[in-house]
PDB file of C-alpha atoms and ligand atoms in Angstrom:
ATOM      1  CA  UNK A 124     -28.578 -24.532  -1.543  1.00 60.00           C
ATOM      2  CA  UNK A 125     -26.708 -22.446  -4.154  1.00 83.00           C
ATOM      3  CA  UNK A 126     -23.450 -22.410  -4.401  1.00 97.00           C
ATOM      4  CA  UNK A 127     -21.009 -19.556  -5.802  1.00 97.00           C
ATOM      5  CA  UNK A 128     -19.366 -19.912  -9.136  1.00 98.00           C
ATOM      6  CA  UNK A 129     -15.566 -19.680  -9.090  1.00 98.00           C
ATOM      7  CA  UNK A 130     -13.842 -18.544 -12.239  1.00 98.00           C
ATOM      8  CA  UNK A 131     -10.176 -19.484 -10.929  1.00 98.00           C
ATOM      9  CA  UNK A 132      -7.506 -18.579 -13.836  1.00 98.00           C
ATOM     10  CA  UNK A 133      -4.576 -20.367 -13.788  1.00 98.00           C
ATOM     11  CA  UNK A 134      -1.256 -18.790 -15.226  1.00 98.00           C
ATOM     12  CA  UNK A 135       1.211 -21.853 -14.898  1.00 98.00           C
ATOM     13  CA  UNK A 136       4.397 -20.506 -15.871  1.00 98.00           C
ATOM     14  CA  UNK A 137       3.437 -17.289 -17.594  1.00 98.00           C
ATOM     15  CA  UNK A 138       4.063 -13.836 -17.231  1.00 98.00           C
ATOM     16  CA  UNK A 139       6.432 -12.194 -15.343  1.00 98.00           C
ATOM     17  CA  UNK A 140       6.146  -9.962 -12.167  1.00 98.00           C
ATOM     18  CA  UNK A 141       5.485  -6.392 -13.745  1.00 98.00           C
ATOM     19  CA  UNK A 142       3.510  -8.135 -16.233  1.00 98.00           C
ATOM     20  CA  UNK A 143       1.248  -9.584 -13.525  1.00 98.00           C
ATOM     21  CA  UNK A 144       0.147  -6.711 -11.838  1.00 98.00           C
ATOM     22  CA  UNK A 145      -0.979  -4.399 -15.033  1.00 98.00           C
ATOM     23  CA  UNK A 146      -2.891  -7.561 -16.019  1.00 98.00           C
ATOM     24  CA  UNK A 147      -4.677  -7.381 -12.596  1.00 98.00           C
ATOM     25  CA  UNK A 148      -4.581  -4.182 -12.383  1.00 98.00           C
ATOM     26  CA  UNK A 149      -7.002  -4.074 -16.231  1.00 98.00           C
ATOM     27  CA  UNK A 150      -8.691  -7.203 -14.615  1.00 98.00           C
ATOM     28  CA  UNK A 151     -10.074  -5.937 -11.486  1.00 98.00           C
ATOM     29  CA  UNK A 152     -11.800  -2.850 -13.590  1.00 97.00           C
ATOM     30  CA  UNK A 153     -13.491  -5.653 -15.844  1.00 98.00           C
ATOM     31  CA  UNK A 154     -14.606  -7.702 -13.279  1.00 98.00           C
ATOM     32  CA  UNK A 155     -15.765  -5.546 -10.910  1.00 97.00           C
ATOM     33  CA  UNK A 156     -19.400  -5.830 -12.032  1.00 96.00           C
ATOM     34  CA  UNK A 157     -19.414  -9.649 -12.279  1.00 96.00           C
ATOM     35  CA  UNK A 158     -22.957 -11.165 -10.196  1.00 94.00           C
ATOM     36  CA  UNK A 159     -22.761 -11.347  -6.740  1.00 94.00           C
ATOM     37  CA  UNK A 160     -22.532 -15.319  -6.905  1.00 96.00           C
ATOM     38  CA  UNK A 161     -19.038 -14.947  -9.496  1.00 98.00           C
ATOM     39  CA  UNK A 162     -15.819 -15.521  -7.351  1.00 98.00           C
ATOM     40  CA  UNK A 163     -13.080 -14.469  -9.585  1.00 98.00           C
ATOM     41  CA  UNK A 164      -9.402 -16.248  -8.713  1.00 98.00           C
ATOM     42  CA  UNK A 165      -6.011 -15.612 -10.176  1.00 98.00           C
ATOM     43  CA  UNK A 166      -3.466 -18.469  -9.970  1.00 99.00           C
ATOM     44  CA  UNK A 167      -0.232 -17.091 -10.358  1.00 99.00           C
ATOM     45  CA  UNK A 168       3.776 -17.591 -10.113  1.00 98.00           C
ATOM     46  CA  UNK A 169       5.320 -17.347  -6.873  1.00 98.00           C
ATOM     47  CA  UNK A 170       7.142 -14.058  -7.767  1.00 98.00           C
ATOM     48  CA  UNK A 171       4.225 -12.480  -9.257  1.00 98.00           C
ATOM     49  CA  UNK A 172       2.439 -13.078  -5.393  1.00 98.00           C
ATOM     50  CA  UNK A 173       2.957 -10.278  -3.954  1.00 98.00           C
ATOM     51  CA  UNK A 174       2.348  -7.845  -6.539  1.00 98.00           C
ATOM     52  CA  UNK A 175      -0.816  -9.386  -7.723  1.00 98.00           C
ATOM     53  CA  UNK A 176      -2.025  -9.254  -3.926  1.00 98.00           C
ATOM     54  CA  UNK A 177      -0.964  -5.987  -3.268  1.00 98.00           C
ATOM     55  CA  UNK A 178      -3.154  -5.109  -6.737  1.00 98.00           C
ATOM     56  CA  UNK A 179      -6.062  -7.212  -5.906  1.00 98.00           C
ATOM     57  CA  UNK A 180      -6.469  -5.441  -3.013  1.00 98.00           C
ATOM     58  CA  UNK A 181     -10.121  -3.258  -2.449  1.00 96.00           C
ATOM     59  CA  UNK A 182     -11.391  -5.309  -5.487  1.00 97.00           C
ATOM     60  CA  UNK A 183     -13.477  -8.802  -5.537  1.00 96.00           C
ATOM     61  CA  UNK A 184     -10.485 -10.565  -7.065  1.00 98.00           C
ATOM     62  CA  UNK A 185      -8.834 -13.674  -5.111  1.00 98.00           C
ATOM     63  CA  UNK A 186      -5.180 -14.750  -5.522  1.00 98.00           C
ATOM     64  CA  UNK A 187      -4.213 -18.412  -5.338  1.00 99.00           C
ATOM     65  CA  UNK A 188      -0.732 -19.692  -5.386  1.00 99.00           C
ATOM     66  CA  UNK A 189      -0.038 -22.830  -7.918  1.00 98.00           C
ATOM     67  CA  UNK A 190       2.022 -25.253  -5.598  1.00 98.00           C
ATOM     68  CA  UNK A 191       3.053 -25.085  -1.867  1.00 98.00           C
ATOM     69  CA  UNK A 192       5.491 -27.234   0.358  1.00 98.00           C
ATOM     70  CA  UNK A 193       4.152 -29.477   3.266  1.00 98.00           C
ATOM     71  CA  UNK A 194       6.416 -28.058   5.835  1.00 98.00           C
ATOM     72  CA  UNK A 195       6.673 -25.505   7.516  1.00 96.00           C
ATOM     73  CA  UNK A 196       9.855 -24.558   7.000  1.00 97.00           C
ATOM     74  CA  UNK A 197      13.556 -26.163   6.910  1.00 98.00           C
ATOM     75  CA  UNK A 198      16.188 -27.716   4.421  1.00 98.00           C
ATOM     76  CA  UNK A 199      13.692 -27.645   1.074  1.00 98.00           C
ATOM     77  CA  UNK A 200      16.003 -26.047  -1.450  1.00 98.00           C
ATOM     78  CA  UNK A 201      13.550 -23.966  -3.943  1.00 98.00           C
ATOM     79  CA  UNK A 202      10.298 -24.722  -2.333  1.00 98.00           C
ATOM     80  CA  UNK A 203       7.806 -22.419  -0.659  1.00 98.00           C
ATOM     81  CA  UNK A 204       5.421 -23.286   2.699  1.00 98.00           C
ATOM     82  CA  UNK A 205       2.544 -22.386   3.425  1.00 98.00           C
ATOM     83  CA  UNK A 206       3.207 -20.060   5.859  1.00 98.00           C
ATOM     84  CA  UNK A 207       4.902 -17.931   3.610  1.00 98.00           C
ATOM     85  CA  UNK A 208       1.706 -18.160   1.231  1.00 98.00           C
ATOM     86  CA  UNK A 209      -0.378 -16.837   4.181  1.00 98.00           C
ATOM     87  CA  UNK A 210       1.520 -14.740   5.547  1.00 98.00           C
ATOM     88  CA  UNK A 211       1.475 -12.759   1.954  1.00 98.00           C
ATOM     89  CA  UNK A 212      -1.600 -12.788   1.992  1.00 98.00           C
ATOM     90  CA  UNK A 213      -2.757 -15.779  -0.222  1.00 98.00           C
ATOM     91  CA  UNK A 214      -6.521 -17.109  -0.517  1.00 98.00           C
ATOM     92  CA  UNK A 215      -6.105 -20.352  -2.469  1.00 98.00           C
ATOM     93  CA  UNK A 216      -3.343 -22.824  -3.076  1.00 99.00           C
ATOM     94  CA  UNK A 217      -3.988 -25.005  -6.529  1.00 99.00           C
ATOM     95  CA  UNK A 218      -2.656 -28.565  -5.458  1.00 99.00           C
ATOM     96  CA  UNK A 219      -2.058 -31.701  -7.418  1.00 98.00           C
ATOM     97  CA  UNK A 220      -2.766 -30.314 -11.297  1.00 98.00           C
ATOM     98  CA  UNK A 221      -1.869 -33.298 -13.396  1.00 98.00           C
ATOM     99  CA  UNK A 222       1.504 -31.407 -14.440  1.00 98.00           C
ATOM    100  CA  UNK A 223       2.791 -31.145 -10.863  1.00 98.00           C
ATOM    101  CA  UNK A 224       1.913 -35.262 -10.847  1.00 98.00           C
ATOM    102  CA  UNK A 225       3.147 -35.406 -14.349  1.00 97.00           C
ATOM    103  CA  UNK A 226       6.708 -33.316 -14.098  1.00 98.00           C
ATOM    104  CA  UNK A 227       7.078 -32.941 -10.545  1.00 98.00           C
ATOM    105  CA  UNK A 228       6.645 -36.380  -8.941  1.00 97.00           C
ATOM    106  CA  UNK A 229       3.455 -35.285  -7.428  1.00 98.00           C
ATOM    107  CA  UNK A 230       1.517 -38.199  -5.846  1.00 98.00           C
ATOM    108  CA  UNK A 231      -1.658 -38.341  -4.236  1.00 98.00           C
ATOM    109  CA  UNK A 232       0.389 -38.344  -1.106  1.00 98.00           C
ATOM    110  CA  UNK A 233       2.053 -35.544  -1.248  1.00 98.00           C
ATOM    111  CA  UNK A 234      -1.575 -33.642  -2.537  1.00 98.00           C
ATOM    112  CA  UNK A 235      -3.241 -35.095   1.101  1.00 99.00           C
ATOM    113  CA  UNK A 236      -0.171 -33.703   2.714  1.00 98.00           C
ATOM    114  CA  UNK A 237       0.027 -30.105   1.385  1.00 99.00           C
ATOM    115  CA  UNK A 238      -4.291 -29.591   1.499  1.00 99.00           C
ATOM    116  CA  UNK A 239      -3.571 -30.157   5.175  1.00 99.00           C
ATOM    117  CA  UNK A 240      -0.186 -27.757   5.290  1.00 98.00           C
ATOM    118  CA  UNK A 241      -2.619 -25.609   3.269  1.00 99.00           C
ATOM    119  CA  UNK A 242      -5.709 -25.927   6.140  1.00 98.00           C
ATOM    120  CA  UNK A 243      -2.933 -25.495   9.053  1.00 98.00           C
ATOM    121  CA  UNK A 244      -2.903 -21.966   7.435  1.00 98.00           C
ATOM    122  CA  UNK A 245      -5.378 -20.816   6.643  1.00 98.00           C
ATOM    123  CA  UNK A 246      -5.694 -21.032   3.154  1.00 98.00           C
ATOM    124  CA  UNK A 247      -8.231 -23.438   1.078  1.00 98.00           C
ATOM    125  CA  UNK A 248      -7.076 -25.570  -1.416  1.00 99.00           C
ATOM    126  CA  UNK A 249      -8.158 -26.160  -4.884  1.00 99.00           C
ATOM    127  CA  UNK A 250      -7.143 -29.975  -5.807  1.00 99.00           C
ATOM    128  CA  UNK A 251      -6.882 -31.353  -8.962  1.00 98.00           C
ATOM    129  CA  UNK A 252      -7.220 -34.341 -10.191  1.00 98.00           C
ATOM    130  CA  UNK A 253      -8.050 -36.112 -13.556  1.00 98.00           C
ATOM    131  CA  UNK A 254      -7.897 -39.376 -15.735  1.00 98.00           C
ATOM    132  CA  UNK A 255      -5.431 -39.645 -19.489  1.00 96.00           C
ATOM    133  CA  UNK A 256      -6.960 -40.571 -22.665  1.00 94.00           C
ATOM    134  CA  UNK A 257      -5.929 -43.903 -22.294  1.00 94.00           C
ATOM    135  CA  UNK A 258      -7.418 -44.105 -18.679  1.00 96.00           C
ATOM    136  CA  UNK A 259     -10.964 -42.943 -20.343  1.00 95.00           C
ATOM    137  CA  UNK A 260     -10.651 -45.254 -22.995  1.00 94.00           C
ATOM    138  CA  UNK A 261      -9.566 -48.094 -20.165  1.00 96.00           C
ATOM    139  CA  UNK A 262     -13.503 -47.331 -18.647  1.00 97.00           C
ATOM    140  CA  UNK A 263     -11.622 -46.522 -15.094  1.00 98.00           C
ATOM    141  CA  UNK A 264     -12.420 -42.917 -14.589  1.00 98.00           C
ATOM    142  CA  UNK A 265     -14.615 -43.315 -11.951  1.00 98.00           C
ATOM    143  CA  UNK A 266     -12.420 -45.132 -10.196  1.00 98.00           C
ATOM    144  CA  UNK A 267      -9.284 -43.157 -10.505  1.00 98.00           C
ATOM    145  CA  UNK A 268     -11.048 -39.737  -9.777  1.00 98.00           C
ATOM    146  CA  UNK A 269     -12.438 -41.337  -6.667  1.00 98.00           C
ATOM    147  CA  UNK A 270      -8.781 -42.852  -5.855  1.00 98.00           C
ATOM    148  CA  UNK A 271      -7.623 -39.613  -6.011  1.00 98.00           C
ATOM    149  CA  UNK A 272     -10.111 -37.748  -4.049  1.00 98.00           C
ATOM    150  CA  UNK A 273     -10.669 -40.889  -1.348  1.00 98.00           C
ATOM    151  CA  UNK A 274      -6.451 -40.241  -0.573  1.00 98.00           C
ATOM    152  CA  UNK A 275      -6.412 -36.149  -1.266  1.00 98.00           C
ATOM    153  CA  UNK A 276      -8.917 -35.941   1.255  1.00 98.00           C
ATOM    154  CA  UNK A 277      -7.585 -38.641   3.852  1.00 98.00           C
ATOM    155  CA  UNK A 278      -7.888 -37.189   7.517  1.00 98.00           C
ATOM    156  CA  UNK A 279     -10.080 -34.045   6.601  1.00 98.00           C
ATOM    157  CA  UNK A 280     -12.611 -32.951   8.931  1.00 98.00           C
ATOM    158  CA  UNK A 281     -16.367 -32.467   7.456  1.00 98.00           C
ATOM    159  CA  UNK A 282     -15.818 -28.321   7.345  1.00 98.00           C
ATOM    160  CA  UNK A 283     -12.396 -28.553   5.940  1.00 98.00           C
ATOM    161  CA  UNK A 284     -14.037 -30.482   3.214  1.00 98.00           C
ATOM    162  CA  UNK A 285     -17.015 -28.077   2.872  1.00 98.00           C
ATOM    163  CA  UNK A 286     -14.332 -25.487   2.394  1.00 98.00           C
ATOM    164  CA  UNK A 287     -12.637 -27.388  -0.029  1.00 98.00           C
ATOM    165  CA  UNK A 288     -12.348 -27.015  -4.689  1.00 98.00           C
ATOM    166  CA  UNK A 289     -12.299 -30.085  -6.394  1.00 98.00           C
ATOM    167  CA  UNK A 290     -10.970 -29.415  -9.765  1.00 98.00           C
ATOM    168  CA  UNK A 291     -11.915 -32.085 -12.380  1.00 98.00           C
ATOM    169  CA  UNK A 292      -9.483 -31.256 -15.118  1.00 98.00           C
ATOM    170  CA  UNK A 293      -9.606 -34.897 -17.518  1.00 98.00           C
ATOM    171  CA  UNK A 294      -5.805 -34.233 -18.670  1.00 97.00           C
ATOM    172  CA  UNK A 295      -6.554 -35.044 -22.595  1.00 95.00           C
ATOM    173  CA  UNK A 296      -8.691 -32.228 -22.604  1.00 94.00           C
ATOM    174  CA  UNK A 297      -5.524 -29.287 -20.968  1.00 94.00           C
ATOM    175  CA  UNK A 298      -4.597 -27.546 -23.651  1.00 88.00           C
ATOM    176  CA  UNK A 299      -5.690 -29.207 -26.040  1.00 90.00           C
ATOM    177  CA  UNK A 300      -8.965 -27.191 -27.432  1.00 85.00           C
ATOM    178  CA  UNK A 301     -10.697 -30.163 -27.233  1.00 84.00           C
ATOM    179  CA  UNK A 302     -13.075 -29.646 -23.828  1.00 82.00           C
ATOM    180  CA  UNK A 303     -15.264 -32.350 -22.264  1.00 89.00           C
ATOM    181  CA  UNK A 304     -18.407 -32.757 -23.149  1.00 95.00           C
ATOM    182  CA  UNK A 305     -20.873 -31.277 -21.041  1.00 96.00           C
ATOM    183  CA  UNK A 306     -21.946 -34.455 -20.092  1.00 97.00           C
ATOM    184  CA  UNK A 307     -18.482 -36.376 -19.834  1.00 97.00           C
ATOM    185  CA  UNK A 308     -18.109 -33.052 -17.351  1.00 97.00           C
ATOM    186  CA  UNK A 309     -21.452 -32.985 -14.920  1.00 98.00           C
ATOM    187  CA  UNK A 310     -20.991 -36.914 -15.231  1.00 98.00           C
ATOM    188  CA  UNK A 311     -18.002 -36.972 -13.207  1.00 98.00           C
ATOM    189  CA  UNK A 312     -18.600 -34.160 -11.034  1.00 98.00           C
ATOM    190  CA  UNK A 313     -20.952 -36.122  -9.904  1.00 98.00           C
ATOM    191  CA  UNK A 314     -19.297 -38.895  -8.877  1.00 98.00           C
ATOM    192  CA  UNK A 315     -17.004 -36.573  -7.102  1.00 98.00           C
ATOM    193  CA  UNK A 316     -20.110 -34.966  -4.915  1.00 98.00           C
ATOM    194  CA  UNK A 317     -21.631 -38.582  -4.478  1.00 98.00           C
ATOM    195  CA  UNK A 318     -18.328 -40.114  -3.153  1.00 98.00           C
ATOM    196  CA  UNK A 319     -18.006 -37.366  -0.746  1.00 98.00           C
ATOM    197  CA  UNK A 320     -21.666 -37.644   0.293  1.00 98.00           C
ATOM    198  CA  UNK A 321     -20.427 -41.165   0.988  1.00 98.00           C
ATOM    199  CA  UNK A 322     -17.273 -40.414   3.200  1.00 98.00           C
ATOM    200  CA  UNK A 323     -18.542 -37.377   4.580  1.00 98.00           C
ATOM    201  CA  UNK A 324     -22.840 -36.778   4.479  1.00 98.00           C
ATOM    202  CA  UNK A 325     -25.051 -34.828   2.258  1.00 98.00           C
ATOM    203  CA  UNK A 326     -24.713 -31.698   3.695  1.00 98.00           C
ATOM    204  CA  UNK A 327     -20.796 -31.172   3.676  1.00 98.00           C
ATOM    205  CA  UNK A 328     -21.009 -32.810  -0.383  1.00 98.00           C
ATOM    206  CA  UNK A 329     -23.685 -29.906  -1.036  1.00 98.00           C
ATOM    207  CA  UNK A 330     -21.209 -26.866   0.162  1.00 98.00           C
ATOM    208  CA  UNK A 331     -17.856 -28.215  -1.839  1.00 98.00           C
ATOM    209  CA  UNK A 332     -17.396 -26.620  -4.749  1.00 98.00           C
ATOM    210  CA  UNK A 333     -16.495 -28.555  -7.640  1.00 98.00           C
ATOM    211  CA  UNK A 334     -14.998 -26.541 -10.378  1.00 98.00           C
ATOM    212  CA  UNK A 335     -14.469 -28.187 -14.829  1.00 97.00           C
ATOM    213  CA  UNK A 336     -11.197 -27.613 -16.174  1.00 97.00           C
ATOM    214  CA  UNK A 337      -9.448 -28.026 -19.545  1.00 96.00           C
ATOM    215  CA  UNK A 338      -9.876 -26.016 -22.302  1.00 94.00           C
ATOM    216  CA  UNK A 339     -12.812 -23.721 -21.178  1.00 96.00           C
ATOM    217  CA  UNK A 340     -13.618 -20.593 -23.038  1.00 96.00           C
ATOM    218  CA  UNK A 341     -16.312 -18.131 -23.018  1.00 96.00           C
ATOM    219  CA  UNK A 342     -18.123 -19.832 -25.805  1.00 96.00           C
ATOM    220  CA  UNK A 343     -18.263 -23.489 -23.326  1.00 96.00           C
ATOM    221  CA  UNK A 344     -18.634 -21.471 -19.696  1.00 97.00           C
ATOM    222  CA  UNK A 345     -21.962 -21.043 -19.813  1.00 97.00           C
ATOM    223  CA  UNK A 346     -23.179 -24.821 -20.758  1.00 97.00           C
ATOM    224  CA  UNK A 347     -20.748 -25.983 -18.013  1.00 97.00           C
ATOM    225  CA  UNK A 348     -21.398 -24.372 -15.489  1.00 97.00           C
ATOM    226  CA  UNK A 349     -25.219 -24.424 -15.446  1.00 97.00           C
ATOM    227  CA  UNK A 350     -24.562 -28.155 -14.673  1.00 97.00           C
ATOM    228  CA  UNK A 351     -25.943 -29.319 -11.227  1.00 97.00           C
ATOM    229  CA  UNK A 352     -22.576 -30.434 -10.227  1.00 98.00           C
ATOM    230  CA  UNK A 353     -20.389 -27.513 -12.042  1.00 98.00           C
ATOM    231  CA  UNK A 354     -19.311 -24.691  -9.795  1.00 98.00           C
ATOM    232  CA  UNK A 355     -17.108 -22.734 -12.197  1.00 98.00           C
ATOM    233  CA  UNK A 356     -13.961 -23.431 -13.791  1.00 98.00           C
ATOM    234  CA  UNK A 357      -9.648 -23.471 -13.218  1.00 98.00           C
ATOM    235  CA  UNK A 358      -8.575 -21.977 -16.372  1.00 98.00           C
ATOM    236  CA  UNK A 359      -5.466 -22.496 -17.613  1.00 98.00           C
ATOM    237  CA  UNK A 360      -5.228 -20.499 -21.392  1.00 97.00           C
ATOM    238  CA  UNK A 361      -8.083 -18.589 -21.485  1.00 98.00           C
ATOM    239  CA  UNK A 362      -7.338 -16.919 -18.112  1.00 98.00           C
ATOM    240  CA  UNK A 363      -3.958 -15.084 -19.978  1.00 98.00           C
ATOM    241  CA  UNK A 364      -6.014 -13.000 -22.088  1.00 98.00           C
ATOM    242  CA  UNK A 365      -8.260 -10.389 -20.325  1.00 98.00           C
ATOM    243  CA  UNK A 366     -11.114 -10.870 -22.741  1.00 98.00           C
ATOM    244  CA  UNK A 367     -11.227 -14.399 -22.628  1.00 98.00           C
ATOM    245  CA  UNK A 368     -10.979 -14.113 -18.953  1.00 98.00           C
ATOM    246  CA  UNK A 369     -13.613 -11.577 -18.141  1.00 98.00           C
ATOM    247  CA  UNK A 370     -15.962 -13.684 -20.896  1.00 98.00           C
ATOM    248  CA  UNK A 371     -15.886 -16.723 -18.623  1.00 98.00           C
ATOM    249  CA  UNK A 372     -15.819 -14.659 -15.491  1.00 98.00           C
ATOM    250  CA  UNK A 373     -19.624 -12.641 -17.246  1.00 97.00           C
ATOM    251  CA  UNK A 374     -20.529 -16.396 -18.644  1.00 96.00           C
ATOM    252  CA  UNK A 375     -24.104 -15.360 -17.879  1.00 88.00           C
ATOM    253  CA  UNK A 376     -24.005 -11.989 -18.793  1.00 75.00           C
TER     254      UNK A 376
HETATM  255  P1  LIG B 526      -6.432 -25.043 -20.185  1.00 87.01           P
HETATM  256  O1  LIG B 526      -5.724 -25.453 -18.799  1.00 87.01           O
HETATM  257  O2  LIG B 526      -7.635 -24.202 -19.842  1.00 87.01           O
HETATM  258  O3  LIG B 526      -5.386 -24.279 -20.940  1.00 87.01           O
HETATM  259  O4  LIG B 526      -6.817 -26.315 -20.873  1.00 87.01           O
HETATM  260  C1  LIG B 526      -6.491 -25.815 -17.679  1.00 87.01           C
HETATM  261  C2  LIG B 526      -5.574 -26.197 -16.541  1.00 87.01           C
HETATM  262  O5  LIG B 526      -4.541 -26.852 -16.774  1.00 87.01           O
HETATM  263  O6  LIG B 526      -5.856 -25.862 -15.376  1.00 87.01           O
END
């Protein structure tokens, strides 16, 4: 089976509401001729939300929030549920990036909680998850990716799962310029697909998606994602810069 390519940009803590929208607004011109099998995403600050929905509208652009609370609603100073995600209209919720983990107390507990909060409505998640330097160098990446993913993915049903982003993002490479190799990055995508073969079957570990991330450009896009086990990318820099963006989005152009 083929699965789509998604190009999912994420912002982090840039740009600011009016900013957001005549970004998407230029982006959604760009884009609009990207192949049929290109999903284009834009992860974005909470404010920035509604706009960028409201802008995306009528084009083939996706919006995904960057964090989301487990509850419902209640006493949760400063957070946001998912129900207020959904109901602005919201495609995609980015869970568990390795700065959430990193500055936010973010544990693979609360990532299993909030991909179900994000199921309960309606919303798929992207989840993140990735080893340090010191981790690679340790020869435990395997097993801490599949850690991660065995506990993010605790209590999911087979479909859930099939409708489900893995984001490998190895954390030395976020920022840094210095991206994966392509085969440090099809290497552990694999063991991604193969451990949810395991808990799951073939079938449901053929339809996740299973995006690279950390330091992707246009010049790496199209080596990555021809990989077997390479569905597209999360973005982080290159996704604030429309060129850059609509180069990964046209990788095979
Ligand atoms: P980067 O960020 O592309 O700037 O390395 C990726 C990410 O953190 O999702």
């Amino acid at each position: 089976m083929s699965r789509r390519i998604i190009a999912a940009g994420n912002w982090k803590m840039n740009k600011t509401a009016s900013e957001a929208v005549e970004f998407v607004n230029a982006l959604k011109d760009r884009v609009a001729d990207v192949e049929s099998n290109v999903e284009v995403v834009v992860g974005v600050p909470f404010v920035c939300l509604p706009g960028v929905v409201d802008a995306a509208k009528g084009s083939n652009i996706k919006v995904a929030a960057q964090n989301m609370h487990w509850e419902e609603s209640g006493a949760f100073t400063g957070e946001v549920s998912g129900a207020m995600l959904a109901d602005l209209g919201v495609d995609y919720v980015i869970i568990g990036h390795s700065e959430r983990r990193e500055y936010f107390a973010e544990t693979n507990e609360t990532v299993n909680k909030k991909v179900h909060a994000c199921f309960a409505n309606g919303m798929k998640p992207i989840i993140c998850c990735g080893e340090s330097l010191e981790q690679r160098e340790q020869g435990v990446t395997a097993d801490l990716i599949r850690y991660q993913i065995k506990i993010a993915l605790l209590g999911l049903s087979a479909e859930q799962v099939a409708d489900t982003i893995i984001a490998y993002e190895p954390i030395w490479a976020i920022g840094t310029g210095k991206v994966a190799t392509t085969e440090q990055a099809q290497e552990v995508c694999e063991v991604i697909r193969n451990l949810v073969a395991e808990l799951y079957d073939a079938d449901t570990a053929e339809k996740l998606h299973i995006q690279y991330g950390g330091s992707v450009k246009g010049s790496s896009a199209p080596e990555l994602f021809a990989q077997k086990d390479i569905d597209g990318g999360l973005i982080g820099g290159a996704s604030l810069k429309l060129d850059d963006f609509e180069a990964i989005a046209k990788y095979n152009k």
